[in-house]
């Protein structure tokens, strides 16, 4: 709906933005005064949409007043909501688009112009549910020694492959700079190995070469298997206005929604209004992390919105979640996200909005916020809303938002009081319920020594390990005699003498998998390594260290942020891409270590950022295994033991003999967030944007009709023209100007809102004939 004509009841609220853009908007705060000021931010978005779309029929003035009186009307009244846009995935998108294709047929039959039938609001459709894994290969580094064979050969899997001495980057657009043989030759000592059948890297610039073989093969099968569906989607994107199709191979619906489709503030015909979205994916809620109101609904509700109708919802309760305090310096993003999620689940927020406020919100990065919002299904909330603030604006700037639009966005959001500001002490909104989470109560932890569910706070690690030595053999015990718990065995390794004891770390593996694929924790490990090397700390050479990124993208951002050489300096060199240490594929420990373990019957330890740590999993002579975040893996490797209290005991000493503690080299969350925004977010968003705008070769070459009406295949068992238009008989013809008053007098048997198919008919006839046929079916 056009904003000024739809919101005629509140035209007096229309103002011009006080900046160079001269855009118009509804200044909704003028409507409510003090009532508006105490509304939760999420309810303010509902109210703005109600004001802008108030036509006296689908959205009545009474509905607007009910939302304004949210404090007394919550949970008691239903209100309509017009989202700014719709997001479909292909499973639920196919019936919706087939209905629109059928509308064109019906309009043609009734003598109208089928070209006028289009969705009433912007509709994005992502083809992300049609992929099946027909091909998969997992190349694993089983041994440190290189094997034979040709790197390009796609036959049987083998261990580490040695690359040819002169491998050029082949002009890949992902590789910055030139990779000539001279540069490569001078750097051939580093990263000269590549795991077969994994994303190939330019060995000099460490940029991932796109599209590994398995991706290409799976896409080929996907396009063949789903050809009919894809051709229909491509036809839809050509003939319908307001419809954009994101082709296969681009990304998942919620990620594309967040990284490419989100506007935050919509602009339509020089009118500004908040972005909002409903869609047929449970993870639509992810966009609430950047201040966009959105949640998942069913296919019928989504199609109704596409037809210009509102979503109906009971005015929800809003639980205010106040974040206070400062997070523990050793806490990672994963710790914070899981801690907040656990708390919300215990409180009980099912069927409610959750809105975050308080001084602690500014400590959360956009990655943290969107992850918390994305986990709504885990704790039952409809959505978890983070109002736009300075952190959001900074993130949007890094993703490539136009600076002029960003400035107008900030001015507009502040004008309608949708911008959260920590420095504004005028008061927080009033909520149905307020819960408090002190970020300082969230502590870093590890899991072990034998099961992933046995969590141990890092501050309790030393005492817990000593208790494990005393306990009887079991899930938490090793039953080491008290007189032997302080035994030490000397070993000679590479010309130096070292001492092993109970708790000594002999395996340390940084693995980017499961929760630890979060860029922040991998970057934290790299920054910690950088500070450790600069402080003169080293990892003992007998410790079996390794770095196994989850993809070439991880290598890319570790390299571009400048931390990869420091990880290598500590022994955490890239060993390949795939499951390695956590499935037991660790190279054998040195004989000196093995003999010492047997001689002293030592309980030595492995520390890894994987997901499995059963006894003997890493190596049959390593009895205690702990799961930890990547930076803690590096920290324990430097310490050389888990039998340490990081708060009171140093990791080592620098060149002057000064003690270096973990807090001296642990990167702050601000440091990690800055690197994350500058080196991860920008490159990822840029790559996605280029991928969408450049297009997919298979999608571009896919043949599809461009006719006004879809050429139905009568032999198809999948896409058929719906039959509910076949027996339409027109009974009344009304001009649009008489529609609203006449409908109120009609018996319910003729009411066009009775079924979805009748809603469809109303929309198509209104659009194409300028009048409405009331139809009986």
XYZ file of C-alpha atoms in Angstrom:
777
model
C 0.000 0.000 0.000
C 1.154 3.519 -0.700
C 1.979 5.018 2.666
C 0.149 8.390 2.432
C -3.106 6.983 0.972
C -3.229 3.978 3.298
C -2.558 6.025 6.414
C -5.110 8.707 5.580
C -6.487 8.700 9.133
C -3.095 9.899 10.381
C -1.945 12.147 7.554
C -1.302 14.893 10.079
C 1.623 12.834 11.410
C 3.516 12.964 8.094
C 6.689 15.034 8.359
C 9.837 15.637 6.328
C 13.113 14.294 7.660
C 15.380 17.032 8.895
C 18.362 16.252 6.701
C 19.533 16.596 3.107
C 17.464 13.627 1.888
C 14.085 15.322 2.549
C 12.389 11.953 2.889
C 8.945 11.742 4.469
C 7.840 9.614 7.389
C 5.081 9.198 9.955
C 6.184 10.858 13.171
C 4.364 8.343 15.357
C 5.707 9.638 18.723
C 3.420 12.675 18.264
C 0.428 10.338 18.435
C 1.059 8.878 21.844
C 3.171 11.320 23.826
C 4.195 9.719 27.108
C 2.314 6.530 26.208
C 4.616 6.053 23.239
C 7.756 6.696 25.267
C 7.149 3.708 27.563
C 6.318 1.258 24.764
C 8.876 -1.486 24.102
C 10.802 -0.852 20.871
C 9.293 -3.926 19.201
C 5.760 -2.676 19.915
C 6.710 0.732 18.470
C 7.483 -1.042 15.185
C 4.024 -2.673 15.255
C 2.463 0.723 15.966
C 4.257 2.466 13.096
C 3.076 -0.218 10.665
C -0.486 0.182 11.955
C -0.436 3.971 11.539
C 1.064 3.784 8.052
C -1.419 1.161 6.838
C -4.560 2.447 8.576
C -7.269 2.416 5.878
C -10.306 2.086 8.122
C -10.996 -1.412 6.833
C -8.158 -3.929 7.086
C -6.460 -1.706 9.643
C -8.856 0.325 11.732
C -8.156 3.285 13.963
C -9.279 1.116 16.865
C -6.418 -1.296 16.087
C -3.931 1.565 16.212
C -5.263 2.687 19.600
C -5.106 -0.866 20.936
C -1.411 -1.086 20.095
C -0.795 2.332 21.621
C -2.537 1.081 24.785
C -0.351 -2.033 24.784
C 0.230 -1.835 28.529
C -3.439 -2.594 29.291
C -4.399 -4.501 26.123
C -1.541 -7.022 25.899
C -2.682 -10.654 25.623
C -6.312 -9.496 25.413
C -6.816 -8.235 21.850
C -5.858 -9.286 18.358
C -4.252 -6.747 16.070
C -3.332 -6.834 12.375
C 0.253 -6.360 11.267
C 1.488 -5.458 7.787
C 5.142 -6.562 7.457
C 7.282 -4.690 4.965
C 8.293 -7.815 3.052
C 8.016 -11.585 2.827
C 10.687 -14.276 2.690
C 9.982 -17.722 1.246
C 12.078 -20.825 0.937
C 11.460 -23.085 -2.015
C 9.412 -25.817 -0.280
C 6.723 -23.378 0.841
C 7.361 -20.901 -1.949
C 6.256 -23.233 -4.722
C 2.530 -23.377 -3.744
C 2.410 -19.611 -3.199
C 3.871 -18.809 -6.605
C 1.682 -21.471 -8.272
C -1.371 -19.712 -6.802
C -0.235 -16.419 -8.316
C 0.297 -18.107 -11.672
C -3.236 -19.518 -11.410
C -4.577 -16.037 -10.625
C -3.281 -14.838 -13.953
C -5.185 -17.624 -15.662
C -8.393 -16.647 -13.827
C -7.999 -12.958 -14.629
C -7.495 -13.808 -18.283
C -10.666 -15.933 -18.233
C -12.663 -13.097 -16.615
C -11.522 -10.650 -19.278
C -8.931 -8.777 -17.231
C -5.264 -8.046 -17.809
C -3.151 -10.825 -16.250
C -0.070 -8.580 -16.368
C -1.495 -6.663 -13.421
C -1.353 -9.619 -11.041
C 1.665 -9.322 -8.734
C 2.403 -9.815 -5.032
C 1.409 -6.739 -3.053
C 4.697 -6.532 -1.147
C 8.373 -7.309 -1.872
C 8.821 -11.077 -1.871
C 12.165 -12.846 -1.800
C 12.402 -16.569 -2.475
C 15.571 -18.478 -1.636
C 16.137 -21.858 -3.248
C 17.947 -23.503 -0.343
C 15.910 -26.603 0.517
C 16.464 -28.626 -2.635
C 20.088 -29.645 -2.056
C 20.796 -33.303 -1.341
C 24.224 -34.715 -0.557
C 24.714 -37.155 -3.392
C 28.495 -36.749 -3.313
C 30.715 -36.271 -0.279
C 34.391 -36.883 0.444
C 36.278 -36.476 3.675
C 40.040 -36.377 3.269
C 41.785 -36.843 6.600
C 45.357 -36.374 7.555
C 46.248 -39.765 8.992
C 49.983 -39.239 9.194
C 52.483 -36.403 9.032
C 54.384 -37.953 6.147
C 53.324 -36.935 2.629
C 51.937 -39.626 0.374
C 52.291 -40.056 -3.348
C 49.850 -39.397 -6.111
C 48.609 -36.581 -8.258
C 46.927 -33.642 -6.499
C 44.368 -33.173 -9.234
C 43.419 -36.846 -9.373
C 39.873 -37.368 -8.103
C 40.199 -41.079 -7.463
C 40.733 -42.784 -4.132
C 41.372 -40.679 -1.084
C 44.845 -40.497 0.328
C 46.642 -38.614 3.087
C 48.564 -35.397 2.752
C 49.466 -34.550 -0.808
C 52.525 -32.569 -1.769
C 51.726 -29.830 -4.239
C 53.765 -29.276 -7.366
C 56.563 -26.788 -6.848
C 55.108 -24.290 -9.289
C 51.399 -23.916 -8.624
C 49.936 -20.675 -9.891
C 46.774 -19.085 -8.541
C 45.257 -19.279 -12.029
C 43.943 -15.741 -11.858
C 41.229 -16.479 -9.320
C 39.257 -13.355 -8.474
C 39.323 -14.311 -4.816
C 43.106 -13.874 -4.742
C 44.446 -10.369 -4.264
C 47.747 -9.576 -5.888
C 49.701 -11.698 -8.294
C 50.987 -15.172 -7.551
C 54.002 -15.517 -9.779
C 56.460 -18.345 -9.542
C 59.059 -16.087 -7.950
C 56.857 -15.206 -5.013
C 55.769 -18.774 -4.635
C 59.311 -20.035 -4.759
C 60.401 -17.689 -2.029
C 57.554 -18.859 0.171
C 57.392 -22.493 -0.771
C 58.582 -23.524 2.654
C 55.232 -22.482 4.122
C 51.904 -24.138 3.520
C 53.305 -26.350 0.782
C 50.803 -29.115 1.461
C 47.153 -29.401 0.573
C 44.601 -31.976 1.651
C 43.098 -33.639 -1.386
C 39.456 -32.900 -2.277
C 39.196 -29.864 0.005
C 38.954 -26.169 -0.924
C 42.292 -25.490 -2.640
C 44.168 -22.437 -1.404
C 46.487 -20.179 -3.274
C 49.650 -21.170 -1.361
C 51.005 -17.627 -1.317
C 47.928 -15.522 -0.550
C 45.984 -18.236 1.307
C 42.819 -17.318 -0.567
C 40.313 -20.141 -1.061
C 39.744 -21.271 -4.621
C 35.949 -21.537 -4.921
C 33.719 -24.468 -5.793
C 35.377 -27.731 -4.724
C 34.554 -30.768 -6.820
C 31.840 -32.120 -4.522
C 29.980 -28.778 -4.625
C 29.963 -28.782 -8.416
C 28.779 -32.387 -8.593
C 25.977 -31.879 -6.054
C 24.823 -28.712 -7.817
C 24.761 -30.528 -11.144
C 22.498 -33.231 -9.711
C 20.365 -30.616 -7.947
C 19.710 -28.706 -11.172
C 18.857 -31.925 -13.003
C 16.586 -33.342 -10.311
C 14.724 -30.062 -9.678
C 14.735 -28.676 -13.194
C 10.936 -28.282 -13.402
C 10.750 -26.424 -10.099
C 13.712 -24.181 -10.935
C 12.287 -23.307 -14.357
C 9.023 -22.272 -12.700
C 10.881 -20.090 -10.174
C 12.863 -18.441 -12.936
C 9.656 -17.729 -14.857
C 8.169 -16.220 -11.670
C 11.157 -13.915 -11.197
C 10.770 -12.687 -14.775
C 7.037 -11.947 -14.903
C 6.100 -10.879 -11.355
C 7.027 -7.515 -9.963
C 8.179 -7.520 -6.348
C 9.547 -11.073 -6.680
C 13.258 -11.836 -6.423
C 14.579 -15.385 -6.549
C 17.888 -16.216 -4.875
C 19.191 -19.146 -6.965
C 20.573 -22.458 -5.654
C 24.128 -22.480 -4.371
C 23.906 -18.992 -2.850
C 23.108 -19.691 0.783
C 20.456 -20.512 3.365
C 17.349 -18.362 3.760
C 18.142 -16.846 7.154
C 21.771 -16.088 6.265
C 20.891 -14.467 2.934
C 18.113 -12.555 4.688
C 20.563 -11.178 7.224
C 23.530 -10.585 4.952
C 21.891 -9.347 1.747
C 18.140 -8.711 1.893
C 17.882 -6.711 5.125
C 17.205 -2.989 4.813
C 16.752 -2.033 8.505
C 14.900 1.048 7.232
C 12.694 0.675 4.162
C 12.401 3.391 1.554
C 9.376 3.420 -0.752
C 8.298 6.390 -2.865
C 10.364 8.767 -0.720
C 8.759 7.373 2.430
C 10.827 5.859 5.241
C 9.568 3.158 7.577
C 11.093 0.313 9.636
C 12.018 -2.907 7.877
C 10.022 -5.940 9.019
C 9.543 -9.418 7.636
C 7.583 -12.632 8.024
C 8.514 -15.834 6.279
C 8.244 -19.577 6.080
C 11.457 -20.403 7.912
C 11.789 -20.756 11.688
C 15.116 -18.895 11.593
C 13.612 -15.662 10.241
C 14.069 -14.453 13.838
C 17.799 -14.031 13.178
C 17.248 -10.529 11.734
C 15.940 -9.244 15.072
C 19.612 -9.054 16.019
C 20.006 -6.024 13.727
C 16.783 -4.313 14.771
C 14.451 -5.796 12.132
C 11.181 -7.163 13.482
C 10.580 -10.601 11.998
C 9.389 -14.100 12.749
C 8.332 -17.303 11.037
C 4.717 -18.013 10.081
C 2.860 -20.646 8.073
C 2.446 -20.760 4.326
C -1.173 -19.526 4.367
C -0.325 -16.455 6.489
C 2.647 -15.669 4.271
C 0.594 -15.892 1.094
C -2.061 -13.676 2.642
C 0.568 -10.986 3.209
C 1.646 -11.342 -0.422
C -1.994 -10.628 -1.306
C -2.015 -7.394 0.659
C -3.592 -8.735 3.820
C -2.195 -8.408 7.337
C -0.954 -11.057 9.734
C -3.216 -11.276 12.749
C -1.614 -11.744 16.154
C -2.595 -11.430 19.772
C -0.931 -8.316 21.142
C 2.046 -10.042 22.783
C 3.603 -9.759 26.183
C 7.127 -8.361 25.982
C 9.743 -9.674 28.389
C 12.531 -7.176 28.988
C 15.907 -8.866 29.379
C 18.302 -6.496 31.108
C 21.962 -7.285 30.569
C 24.170 -5.840 33.266
C 27.760 -6.069 34.390
C 30.832 -6.885 32.359
C 31.615 -10.296 31.005
C 34.487 -12.234 32.472
C 37.653 -11.437 30.483
C 38.112 -15.118 29.588
C 34.514 -15.578 28.400
C 34.065 -16.145 24.658
C 31.074 -15.278 22.485
C 29.949 -18.906 22.614
C 29.932 -18.820 26.429
C 27.793 -15.654 26.414
C 25.292 -16.881 23.818
C 24.768 -20.270 25.451
C 24.562 -18.693 28.912
C 21.815 -16.253 27.866
C 19.954 -18.987 25.979
C 19.998 -21.283 29.005
C 18.693 -18.496 31.270
C 15.813 -17.584 28.932
C 14.804 -21.229 28.678
C 14.689 -21.547 32.462
C 12.634 -18.360 32.890
C 9.972 -19.396 30.360
C 9.317 -16.963 27.523
C 7.254 -19.173 25.203
C 4.854 -17.264 22.967
C 6.257 -13.868 23.990
C 8.476 -11.167 22.554
C 11.847 -10.767 24.268
C 13.603 -7.406 24.115
C 17.134 -6.696 25.306
C 18.211 -3.553 27.117
C 20.761 -2.417 29.671
C 24.425 -1.481 29.662
C 25.510 -5.016 28.795
C 23.856 -4.959 25.352
C 26.645 -2.797 23.922
C 29.145 -5.517 24.801
C 27.460 -7.934 22.404
C 28.621 -7.931 18.808
C 26.154 -8.293 15.946
C 27.305 -11.915 15.599
C 26.365 -12.484 19.255
C 23.002 -10.747 18.877
C 21.943 -12.528 15.715
C 22.978 -15.876 17.203
C 20.853 -15.222 20.308
C 17.928 -14.097 18.126
C 18.371 -17.117 15.870
C 18.041 -19.471 18.848
C 14.457 -18.393 19.606
C 13.154 -21.894 18.783
C 15.447 -23.182 21.565
C 13.715 -21.130 24.273
C 10.263 -20.719 22.706
C 10.016 -16.957 22.231
C 8.296 -15.536 19.144
C 11.302 -13.283 18.658
C 14.199 -11.666 20.542
C 14.609 -8.037 19.569
C 17.743 -5.907 19.735
C 16.935 -2.253 18.901
C 19.283 -0.485 16.505
C 22.189 1.231 18.262
C 25.712 2.434 17.479
C 26.996 -1.161 17.318
C 24.391 -1.898 14.628
C 25.310 1.173 12.586
C 28.996 0.344 12.734
C 28.250 -3.189 11.579
C 26.130 -1.934 8.671
C 28.927 0.392 7.618
C 31.327 -2.548 7.496
C 28.889 -4.548 5.380
C 28.955 -1.903 2.649
C 25.867 0.198 3.406
C 25.853 3.503 1.548
C 27.034 6.175 4.003
C 24.402 8.709 2.943
C 21.633 6.152 3.465
C 23.186 5.176 6.772
C 23.067 8.791 7.933
C 19.417 9.152 6.883
C 18.655 5.870 8.629
C 20.159 7.121 11.894
C 18.329 10.452 11.659
C 15.015 8.721 10.981
C 15.344 6.130 13.751
C 16.195 8.821 16.277
C 13.262 10.962 15.099
C 10.771 8.125 15.739
C 12.559 6.971 18.900
C 13.579 3.568 17.554
C 17.281 4.112 18.245
C 18.703 2.727 21.488
C 21.264 4.916 23.219
C 23.110 3.930 26.395
C 23.792 7.565 27.201
C 20.105 8.466 27.154
C 18.940 8.203 30.755
C 15.380 9.361 30.104
C 14.148 5.923 31.106
C 13.719 2.461 29.653
C 10.448 1.169 28.205
C 8.004 -0.609 30.488
C 7.824 -4.377 30.011
C 5.382 -7.127 30.952
C 8.182 -8.727 32.954
C 11.841 -7.876 33.497
C 14.569 -10.451 33.975
C 18.178 -9.635 34.709
C 21.258 -11.421 33.489
C 24.577 -10.341 34.918
C 27.166 -11.035 32.247
C 29.740 -11.452 34.986
C 27.856 -14.570 36.120
C 28.698 -16.313 32.848
C 31.993 -18.083 33.345
C 34.328 -19.780 30.867
C 34.400 -23.531 31.137
C 35.858 -26.686 29.654
C 34.422 -30.210 29.485
C 36.130 -33.352 30.663
C 38.142 -35.286 31.424
C 36.155 -38.110 29.810
C 32.697 -36.859 28.797
C 31.501 -33.710 27.001
C 28.652 -33.153 29.490
C 31.019 -32.832 32.480
C 31.577 -29.075 32.492
C 34.298 -27.536 34.641
C 34.730 -23.813 35.236
C 38.226 -22.706 34.205
C 38.696 -21.183 37.644
C 38.076 -24.637 39.178
C 40.204 -26.574 36.693
C 43.197 -27.231 38.964
C 41.156 -28.400 41.961
C 38.867 -30.473 39.751
C 41.779 -32.277 38.081
C 43.346 -33.052 41.434
C 39.990 -34.427 42.602
C 39.883 -36.622 39.494
C 43.258 -38.111 40.434
C 41.844 -39.101 43.827
C 38.485 -40.446 42.606
C 37.900 -44.110 41.882
C 38.174 -45.089 38.249
C 35.015 -43.900 36.536
C 33.625 -41.005 34.517
C 35.569 -38.476 36.584
C 38.231 -40.558 38.301
C 41.668 -42.116 37.698
C 42.423 -43.466 41.221
C 46.085 -42.439 41.435
C 47.675 -43.178 44.803
C 48.329 -40.059 46.846
C 52.060 -40.751 47.115
C 52.340 -40.929 43.294
C 50.338 -37.824 42.393
C 53.435 -35.607 42.435
C 55.633 -37.957 40.375
C 57.726 -36.314 37.657
C 59.450 -38.057 34.738
C 62.249 -36.379 32.756
C 62.418 -36.724 28.984
C 64.967 -35.657 26.409
C 63.500 -34.217 23.232
C 65.315 -32.421 20.407
C 68.399 -31.880 22.548
C 66.610 -30.430 25.574
C 65.306 -31.846 28.814
C 61.660 -31.516 29.852
C 59.586 -32.868 32.713
C 56.251 -34.655 32.450
C 53.789 -35.021 35.308
C 50.134 -35.792 35.885
C 48.151 -33.168 33.946
C 50.872 -32.500 31.358
C 49.417 -31.529 27.969
C 50.733 -33.712 25.145
C 48.073 -33.004 22.469
C 46.580 -29.573 21.663
C 44.317 -29.245 18.635
C 42.443 -26.185 17.418
C 39.560 -27.510 15.342
C 36.993 -25.252 13.706
C 33.846 -27.339 14.032
C 30.415 -27.251 15.719
C 30.083 -24.118 17.912
C 33.730 -23.235 17.396
C 33.134 -22.274 13.761
C 32.137 -18.871 15.176
C 34.765 -16.480 13.752
C 35.163 -14.675 17.066
C 36.619 -17.673 18.910
C 39.017 -18.557 16.090
C 40.199 -14.947 15.903
C 40.555 -14.878 19.696
C 42.887 -17.868 19.451
C 44.932 -16.070 16.806
C 45.149 -12.821 18.779
C 46.162 -14.718 21.919
C 48.902 -16.482 19.926
C 50.105 -13.127 18.586
C 50.391 -11.623 22.079
C 52.033 -14.778 23.416
C 54.726 -14.773 20.726
C 55.347 -11.055 21.245
C 55.768 -11.736 24.974
C 58.333 -14.436 24.240
C 56.171 -17.426 25.182
C 56.486 -20.722 23.340
C 54.843 -24.150 23.264
C 57.041 -27.072 24.260
C 58.030 -28.955 21.091
C 56.954 -32.406 22.294
C 53.291 -31.296 22.433
C 51.440 -32.495 19.329
C 49.819 -29.243 18.131
C 47.608 -28.782 15.061
C 45.193 -26.370 13.418
C 42.361 -27.819 11.324
C 40.071 -25.080 9.935
C 36.515 -25.980 8.996
C 36.881 -24.385 5.573
C 39.130 -22.258 3.425
C 37.184 -19.185 4.619
C 38.559 -19.728 8.148
C 42.088 -19.779 6.745
C 41.282 -16.668 4.746
C 40.202 -14.527 7.702
C 42.983 -15.852 9.957
C 45.431 -14.871 7.241
C 43.916 -11.490 6.329
C 43.773 -10.482 10.002
C 47.505 -11.242 10.308
C 47.313 -13.839 13.104
C 48.051 -17.012 11.163
C 51.891 -16.687 11.311
C 51.720 -16.394 15.114
C 49.645 -19.554 15.397
C 52.245 -21.294 13.226
C 55.020 -19.968 15.447
C 53.422 -21.761 18.392
C 53.122 -24.969 16.383
C 49.487 -24.572 15.351
C 50.051 -25.005 11.643
C 47.276 -25.866 9.232
C 47.169 -29.628 8.758
C 44.222 -29.733 6.367
C 40.462 -29.420 6.125
C 38.484 -32.201 7.679
C 37.960 -34.246 10.815
C 41.329 -35.094 12.333
C 42.201 -35.056 16.037
C 38.663 -35.434 17.386
C 38.149 -38.685 15.453
C 41.435 -40.112 16.679
C 43.498 -39.297 13.602
C 46.391 -37.811 15.545
C 49.960 -38.562 14.540
C 51.690 -40.841 17.067
C 53.355 -39.164 20.027
C 57.130 -39.269 20.211
C 58.761 -42.323 21.743
C 60.234 -40.188 24.512
C 56.750 -39.079 25.593
C 55.256 -42.557 25.268
C 58.031 -44.095 27.383
C 57.677 -41.418 30.058
C 53.889 -41.915 30.264
C 54.306 -45.655 30.684
C 57.213 -45.327 33.118
C 55.380 -42.991 35.476
C 51.847 -44.278 34.790
C 51.047 -40.638 34.093
C 47.616 -39.181 33.436
C 48.553 -36.918 30.544
C 46.067 -34.686 28.776
C 44.768 -33.678 25.396
C 42.991 -30.340 24.895
C 40.950 -29.697 21.762
C 38.165 -27.470 20.472
C 36.162 -30.359 19.048
C 33.087 -32.176 20.299
C 34.293 -35.602 21.442
C 36.657 -36.380 24.316
C 36.072 -39.963 25.430
C 38.987 -41.666 27.166
C 41.502 -42.935 24.626
C 39.720 -41.070 21.823
C 42.723 -38.956 20.871
C 45.395 -41.498 21.713
C 45.243 -44.653 23.799
C 47.995 -43.377 26.103
C 46.254 -40.037 26.773
C 43.733 -40.687 29.524
C 42.369 -37.203 30.232
C 40.870 -35.167 27.396
C 39.256 -31.751 27.686
C 37.051 -29.853 25.241
C 37.816 -26.135 25.305
C 37.372 -23.010 23.208
C 40.163 -22.388 20.646
C 41.887 -19.643 22.709
C 41.910 -21.878 25.795
C 43.465 -24.682 23.745
C 46.325 -22.335 22.865
C 46.580 -21.166 26.491
C 46.816 -24.697 27.912
C 49.354 -25.619 25.230
C 51.556 -22.705 26.311
C 51.126 -23.622 29.989
C 51.953 -27.243 29.170
C 49.555 -28.536 31.812
C 45.909 -28.432 32.873
C 47.011 -28.561 36.503
C 47.218 -24.786 36.681
C 45.261 -21.914 38.182
C 45.343 -19.200 35.524
C 44.421 -16.513 38.057
C 47.426 -17.050 40.307
C 49.997 -18.971 38.271
C 51.929 -17.622 35.254
C 52.037 -19.207 31.820
C 55.754 -18.526 31.628
C 58.267 -15.697 31.654
C 59.431 -13.159 29.091
C 63.038 -12.426 28.086
C 63.558 -10.293 31.215
C 62.286 -12.986 33.561
C 58.954 -11.245 34.196
C 56.011 -13.561 34.842
C 53.391 -13.562 32.075
C 49.840 -14.436 33.148
C 46.918 -15.421 30.968
C 45.189 -12.088 31.575
C 48.266 -10.350 30.129
C 47.795 -11.907 26.696
C 44.062 -12.676 26.577
C 42.419 -10.467 23.890
C 39.513 -8.292 24.973
C 36.086 -8.776 23.413
C 36.426 -5.298 21.883
C 39.648 -6.328 20.115
C 38.043 -9.486 18.775
C 34.890 -7.679 17.630
C 36.938 -5.045 15.815
C 38.967 -7.643 13.920
C 35.813 -9.631 13.236
C 34.034 -6.633 11.705
C 37.039 -5.492 9.668
C 38.319 -8.826 8.359
C 35.430 -11.293 8.518
C 32.151 -9.433 8.125
C 33.293 -7.176 5.288
C 34.801 -9.970 3.215
C 31.871 -12.334 3.800
C 29.213 -9.751 2.916
C 31.171 -8.592 -0.096
C 31.585 -12.165 -1.338
C 27.868 -12.908 -0.917
C 26.847 -9.710 -2.686
C 29.163 -10.461 -5.599
C 27.906 -14.032 -5.762
C 24.281 -12.929 -5.973
C 24.846 -10.058 -8.395
C 27.187 -11.988 -10.690
C 24.756 -14.879 -10.770
C 25.108 -18.596 -10.963
C 26.247 -19.974 -14.318
C 23.843 -22.891 -14.190
C 20.988 -20.605 -13.142
C 21.836 -18.076 -15.860
C 21.897 -20.756 -18.549
C 18.710 -22.452 -17.300
C 15.985 -22.173 -19.927
C 12.660 -20.851 -18.687
C 9.548 -19.423 -20.375
C 8.965 -15.661 -20.432
C 5.290 -15.714 -21.404
C 2.686 -13.730 -19.447
C 0.899 -16.966 -18.511
C 2.771 -20.010 -17.341
C 2.716 -22.866 -19.909
C 1.425 -25.666 -17.683
C 2.592 -29.166 -18.484
C -0.488 -31.375 -18.314
C 1.715 -34.437 -17.841
C 3.488 -32.997 -14.821
C 2.984 -34.739 -11.500
C 4.494 -31.840 -9.553
C 3.438 -28.417 -10.848
C -0.204 -28.224 -11.938
C -2.645 -25.350 -12.219
C -4.898 -25.384 -9.097
C -8.486 -26.379 -9.734
C -10.236 -24.044 -7.298
C -10.711 -21.409 -10.029
C -12.461 -23.817 -12.411
C -16.066 -23.302 -11.228
C -16.132 -19.601 -10.520
C -19.468 -17.907 -11.170
C -19.643 -14.125 -10.802
C -22.623 -12.903 -8.798
C -22.030 -9.234 -8.028
C -19.828 -6.520 -9.537
C -18.956 -3.639 -7.215
C -16.806 -0.578 -7.863
C -13.853 -0.425 -5.494
C -15.184 2.781 -3.953
C -18.289 0.919 -2.694
C -16.457 -2.217 -1.577
C -15.893 -1.532 2.114
C -19.402 -0.348 3.022
C -21.105 -3.005 0.918
C -19.075 -5.864 2.353
C -20.233 -5.023 5.853
C -23.837 -5.603 4.760
C -23.148 -8.876 2.926
C -24.049 -12.230 4.528
C -21.035 -14.264 5.641
C -21.631 -16.815 2.871
C -20.550 -14.148 0.410
C -17.731 -12.671 2.486
C -14.535 -12.769 0.437
C -12.411 -13.211 3.581
C -13.983 -16.582 4.352
C -11.296 -18.710 2.657
C -7.863 -18.164 1.284
C -9.016 -18.866 -2.270
C -11.583 -16.065 -1.923
C -8.855 -13.731 -0.686
C -6.873 -14.594 -3.784
C -9.841 -13.766 -6.003
C -10.335 -10.404 -4.321
C -6.709 -9.476 -4.844
C -6.481 -10.461 -8.479
C -9.726 -8.776 -9.472
C -8.989 -5.598 -7.563
C -5.609 -5.366 -9.249
C -6.683 -6.172 -12.779
C -10.281 -4.982 -13.150
C -10.405 -1.948 -10.873
C -13.475 -3.508 -9.272
C -14.260 -6.503 -7.132
C -16.375 -9.475 -8.117
C -17.980 -11.148 -5.130
C -17.874 -14.794 -6.044
C -19.436 -17.967 -4.795
C -17.516 -21.221 -5.080
